[in-house]
C-alpha cells in the first residue's frame, strides 16, 4: 500500500512538495543538502491517508497515540543546525514517531540510531523505512532518556520530544565536537529549542527559537 502511493498525485504530488520547499526557503532554511532530501522524501506516506491532502502544509499533524509529526520547518531547522555545525557520521534520534525526521536524517548522515517508546508507532515507522529503502537506520523500542550507550559516542543527537532538563546520559553520549538539538520546557511552560556543543572544555549551549513539542516521557508502551 505504501509502495503504491510513494510518488503521490494531486495534493501529494512532487509539485505540491516542491512548493513546500520554496516556503521553507522563504522562512530562512538555507542548507541545500537538507532542502534536497526534503524535496525527494514523500511526507504523505508518514501520515494517515485521511490527512494526506495536508501533508505538504507547513504544520504539525496528529499521528495517533496522542503524538504528532513535526512541522516541516522545524524538521528542516533542526536538521540544518546539525548538518551545518559538524560531522554527521553517527546520529542518534530520540522520538522516532512516524519516522519522517528519521528519514530526513538518513539522507544527510552515515547512520541513524532512533529510539521510540511507543511500540505501535515504531512498527509503522519501520514499514516506511522499508518502503523508502533506507538501509542506514537502526531502531530500538526503548526509553530514549537513557540514550543508546552501546552505540555511543554520537556526532549528533536530535531529540523530538521536550524534557524539562537535558538528560545527562545524552550529554555523556555526545562525542567531542558533537552537537545536540533539543526542545526544553521551562518552569513557566514555554519551550525553546537549544543547540548544545561538546568540546574539550565542556558544554556550550544556546537558545535557537520558541517551539512546541510533545513531552519526553519515561518508560515504554507495548
Ligand atoms: N520525530 C517525529 C516526531 C515525533 S513526536 C517526526 O518526525 O515528526 C515525538 C515522539 O517522541 C513520540 O512518538 C513519542 O512517543 C516519542 N517519545 C517521547 N518520549 C520518549 C522517550 N523517552 N523515548 C523515546 N521516545 C519518546
Coordinates of C-alpha atoms and ligand atoms in Angstrom, one line a residue:
X1 CA 0.0 0.0 0.0
X2 CA 2.7 2.5 1.0
X3 CA 4.8 1.5 -2.1
X4 CA 1.8 2.1 -4.4
X5 CA 1.4 5.6 -3.1
X6 CA 5.1 6.6 -3.0
X7 CA 5.0 9.0 -5.9
X8 CA 1.8 10.8 -5.0
X9 CA -0.7 12.7 -7.1
X10 CA -2.6 16.0 -6.8
X11 CA -2.2 17.3 -3.2
X12 CA 0.6 14.7 -2.6
X13 CA 2.4 15.2 -5.9
X14 CA 6.0 16.3 -6.4
X15 CA 4.8 19.7 -7.5
X16 CA 3.0 20.3 -4.2
X17 CA 6.1 19.1 -2.3
X18 CA 8.3 21.5 -4.3
X19 CA 6.1 24.4 -3.2
X20 CA 6.7 23.4 0.4
X21 CA 10.4 23.6 -0.2
X22 CA 10.0 27.1 -1.6
X23 CA 8.1 28.0 1.6
X24 CA 11.0 26.6 3.7
X25 CA 13.5 28.8 1.8
X26 CA 11.2 31.8 2.4
X27 CA 11.2 31.1 6.1
X28 CA 15.1 31.1 6.1
X29 CA 16.2 27.5 5.6
X30 CA 19.5 27.6 3.7
X31 CA 21.0 24.1 3.7
X32 CA 20.7 22.8 0.1
X33 CA 21.5 19.3 1.4
X34 CA 18.6 19.4 3.8
X35 CA 16.2 21.0 1.3
X36 CA 17.1 18.5 -1.4
X37 CA 16.4 15.5 0.9
X38 CA 13.1 17.0 2.0
X39 CA 12.2 17.6 -1.7
X40 CA 12.6 14.0 -2.5
X41 CA 11.1 12.5 0.7
X42 CA 7.3 11.9 0.4
X43 CA 5.9 13.2 3.7
X44 CA 2.4 12.0 2.8
X45 CA 3.3 8.3 3.5
X46 CA 4.1 9.2 7.1
X47 CA 0.5 10.2 8.0
X48 CA -2.9 8.8 7.9
X49 CA -4.5 8.7 4.4
X50 CA -7.4 10.8 5.6
X51 CA -4.9 13.6 6.3
X52 CA -2.6 13.1 3.3
X53 CA -4.0 16.1 1.5
X54 CA -2.5 18.3 4.2
X55 CA 0.9 16.6 4.1
X56 CA 2.7 19.5 2.4
X57 CA 1.3 22.2 4.6
X58 CA 3.9 23.6 6.9
X59 CA 2.2 22.3 10.0
X60 CA 2.4 19.5 12.6
X61 CA -0.3 16.9 12.3
X62 CA -1.6 14.1 14.5
X63 CA -0.1 10.6 14.0
X64 CA -2.2 8.7 16.6
X65 CA -1.4 7.6 20.2
X66 CA -1.5 11.3 21.2
X67 CA 1.6 12.1 19.2
X68 CA 2.4 14.4 16.2
X69 CA 4.5 14.6 13.1
X70 CA 6.7 17.7 13.4
X71 CA 6.1 20.8 11.3
X72 CA 8.4 20.6 8.2
X73 CA 10.0 24.0 9.0
X74 CA 11.1 22.6 12.4
X75 CA 12.4 19.3 10.9
X76 CA 14.4 21.4 8.4
X77 CA 15.7 23.8 11.1
X78 CA 16.8 21.1 13.5
X79 CA 18.5 19.1 10.8
X80 CA 20.2 22.1 9.3
X81 CA 21.5 23.2 12.7
X82 CA 23.3 19.8 13.0
X83 CA 24.4 19.5 9.3
X84 CA 26.0 22.9 9.3
X85 CA 27.9 22.6 12.6
X86 CA 30.0 19.4 12.1
X87 CA 30.2 15.7 11.4
X88 CA 27.1 13.6 10.7
X89 CA 28.5 10.0 10.8
X90 CA 26.7 8.6 13.8
X91 CA 23.5 10.3 14.6
X92 CA 21.0 9.5 17.5
X93 CA 17.4 10.4 17.3
X94 CA 15.1 10.2 20.4
X95 CA 11.4 10.0 19.4
X96 CA 11.1 8.1 16.1
X97 CA 7.3 8.9 16.0
X98 CA 6.1 8.3 12.4
X99 CA 9.7 8.2 11.2
X100 CA 9.7 11.4 9.0
X101 CA 12.5 13.2 10.8
X102 CA 14.5 9.9 10.8
X103 CA 14.1 9.6 7.1
X104 CA 15.4 13.1 6.5
X105 CA 18.4 12.4 8.8
X106 CA 19.1 9.2 6.9
X107 CA 19.7 11.3 3.8
X108 CA 22.3 13.5 5.4
X109 CA 24.2 11.1 7.7
X110 CA 26.1 7.8 7.6
X111 CA 24.0 6.0 10.2
X112 CA 20.9 7.0 12.2
X113 CA 20.1 5.3 15.5
X114 CA 16.5 6.0 16.5
X115 CA 14.6 5.2 19.7
X116 CA 10.8 5.2 20.2
X117 CA 8.9 4.4 23.4
X118 CA 5.5 3.5 21.8
X119 CA 5.7 0.2 20.0
X120 CA 2.7 0.6 17.6
X121 CA 4.2 3.9 16.3
X122 CA 7.6 2.3 15.9
X123 CA 6.2 -0.6 13.9
X124 CA 4.6 1.7 11.4
X125 CA 7.8 3.7 11.1
X126 CA 9.8 0.6 10.3
X127 CA 7.4 -0.2 7.4
X128 CA 8.0 3.2 6.0
X129 CA 11.8 2.8 6.3
X130 CA 11.5 -0.4 4.3
X131 CA 9.2 1.2 1.6
X132 CA 11.8 4.0 1.2
X133 CA 14.7 1.5 1.1
X134 CA 16.6 3.2 3.9
X135 CA 19.5 0.9 4.8
X136 CA 21.3 3.1 7.3
X137 CA 18.6 3.3 10.0
X138 CA 18.9 1.2 13.2
X139 CA 15.9 1.3 15.6
X140 CA 15.2 0.5 19.1
X141 CA 12.0 0.3 21.2
X142 CA 13.1 1.9 24.5
X143 CA 13.3 4.9 26.7
X144 CA 15.4 7.5 24.8
X145 CA 16.0 9.4 28.0
X146 CA 18.8 6.9 28.6
X147 CA 20.3 7.3 25.1
X148 CA 21.9 4.3 23.4
X149 CA 25.2 3.6 25.3
X150 CA 26.3 0.6 23.2
X151 CA 26.4 2.8 20.0
X152 CA 27.9 6.0 21.6
X153 CA 29.6 8.4 21.1
X154 CA 27.4 10.2 18.6
X155 CA 28.4 13.1 16.3
X156 CA 24.9 14.5 16.6
X157 CA 21.8 13.9 18.8
X158 CA 18.3 15.2 18.0
X159 CA 15.5 14.9 20.5
X160 CA 12.0 15.4 19.1
X161 CA 10.1 15.5 22.4
X162 CA 10.6 18.0 25.2
X163 CA 12.1 17.3 28.7
X164 CA 12.4 19.9 31.5
X165 CA 16.1 19.3 31.5
X166 CA 18.6 18.0 29.0
X167 CA 19.0 14.3 30.0
X168 CA 22.5 13.7 31.5
X169 CA 23.0 10.4 29.6
X170 CA 22.6 12.2 26.3
X171 CA 25.2 14.8 27.1
X172 CA 27.5 11.9 28.2
X173 CA 27.0 10.1 24.9
X174 CA 28.0 13.1 22.7
X175 CA 31.4 12.8 21.0
X176 CA 33.9 15.7 21.5
X177 CA 32.8 18.1 18.7
X178 CA 29.3 16.6 18.9
X179 CA 26.1 18.7 18.8
X180 CA 22.6 18.2 20.2
X181 CA 19.4 19.9 19.3
X182 CA 16.7 19.5 21.9
X183 CA 13.5 21.3 22.9
X184 CA 13.4 22.2 26.6
X185 CA 10.3 23.1 28.6
X186 CA 11.0 25.9 31.2
X187 CA 9.2 26.3 34.5
X188 CA 6.5 28.6 33.0
X189 CA 5.6 26.0 30.4
X190 CA 7.3 27.7 27.4
X191 CA 9.6 25.7 25.2
X192 CA 12.7 26.6 23.5
X193 CA 15.0 24.8 21.1
X194 CA 18.5 24.5 22.4
X195 CA 21.7 23.8 20.5
X196 CA 24.4 22.2 22.6
X197 CA 28.0 21.5 21.6
X198 CA 30.6 19.4 23.5
X199 CA 34.3 20.4 23.4
X200 CA 37.4 19.6 25.4
X201 CA 36.4 22.4 27.7
X202 CA 32.9 21.3 28.4
X203 CA 29.4 22.0 27.1
X204 CA 28.2 25.2 25.4
X205 CA 24.5 25.9 24.9
X206 CA 22.5 28.5 23.0
X207 CA 18.7 29.0 22.6
X208 CA 17.6 29.0 19.0
X209 CA 13.9 29.7 18.9
X210 CA 10.5 29.0 20.6
X211 CA 9.0 25.6 19.7
X212 CA 6.1 23.3 20.7
X213 CA 6.8 19.6 21.1
X214 CA 5.0 16.8 22.9
X215 CA 6.7 15.9 26.3
X216 CA 9.5 13.5 26.6
X217 CA 8.1 10.7 28.8
X218 CA 9.8 7.9 30.7
X219 CA 9.2 4.2 30.3
X220 CA 7.9 2.3 27.3
X221 CA 4.4 1.4 25.9
X222 CA 3.9 -2.1 24.3
Ligands
LIG1 N1 10.4 12.6 15.0 C1 8.9 12.7 14.8 C2 8.3 13.5 15.9 C3 7.5 12.5 16.8 S1 6.7 13.2 18.2 C4 8.6 13.3 13.5 O1 9.4 13.1 12.5 O2 7.7 14.0 13.3 C5 7.8 12.7 19.4 C6 7.9 11.2 19.7 O3 8.7 11.1 20.8 C7 6.6 10.5 20.0 O4 6.4 9.4 19.1 C8 6.8 10.0 21.4 O5 6.2 8.7 21.7 C9 8.3 9.9 21.5 N2 8.9 9.9 22.8 C10 8.5 10.6 23.9 N3 9.3 10.4 25.0 C11 10.2 9.4 24.6 C12 11.3 8.7 25.2 N4 11.6 8.9 26.5 N5 12.0 7.8 24.4 C13 11.7 7.6 23.2 N6 10.7 8.2 22.5 C14 9.9 9.1 23.2

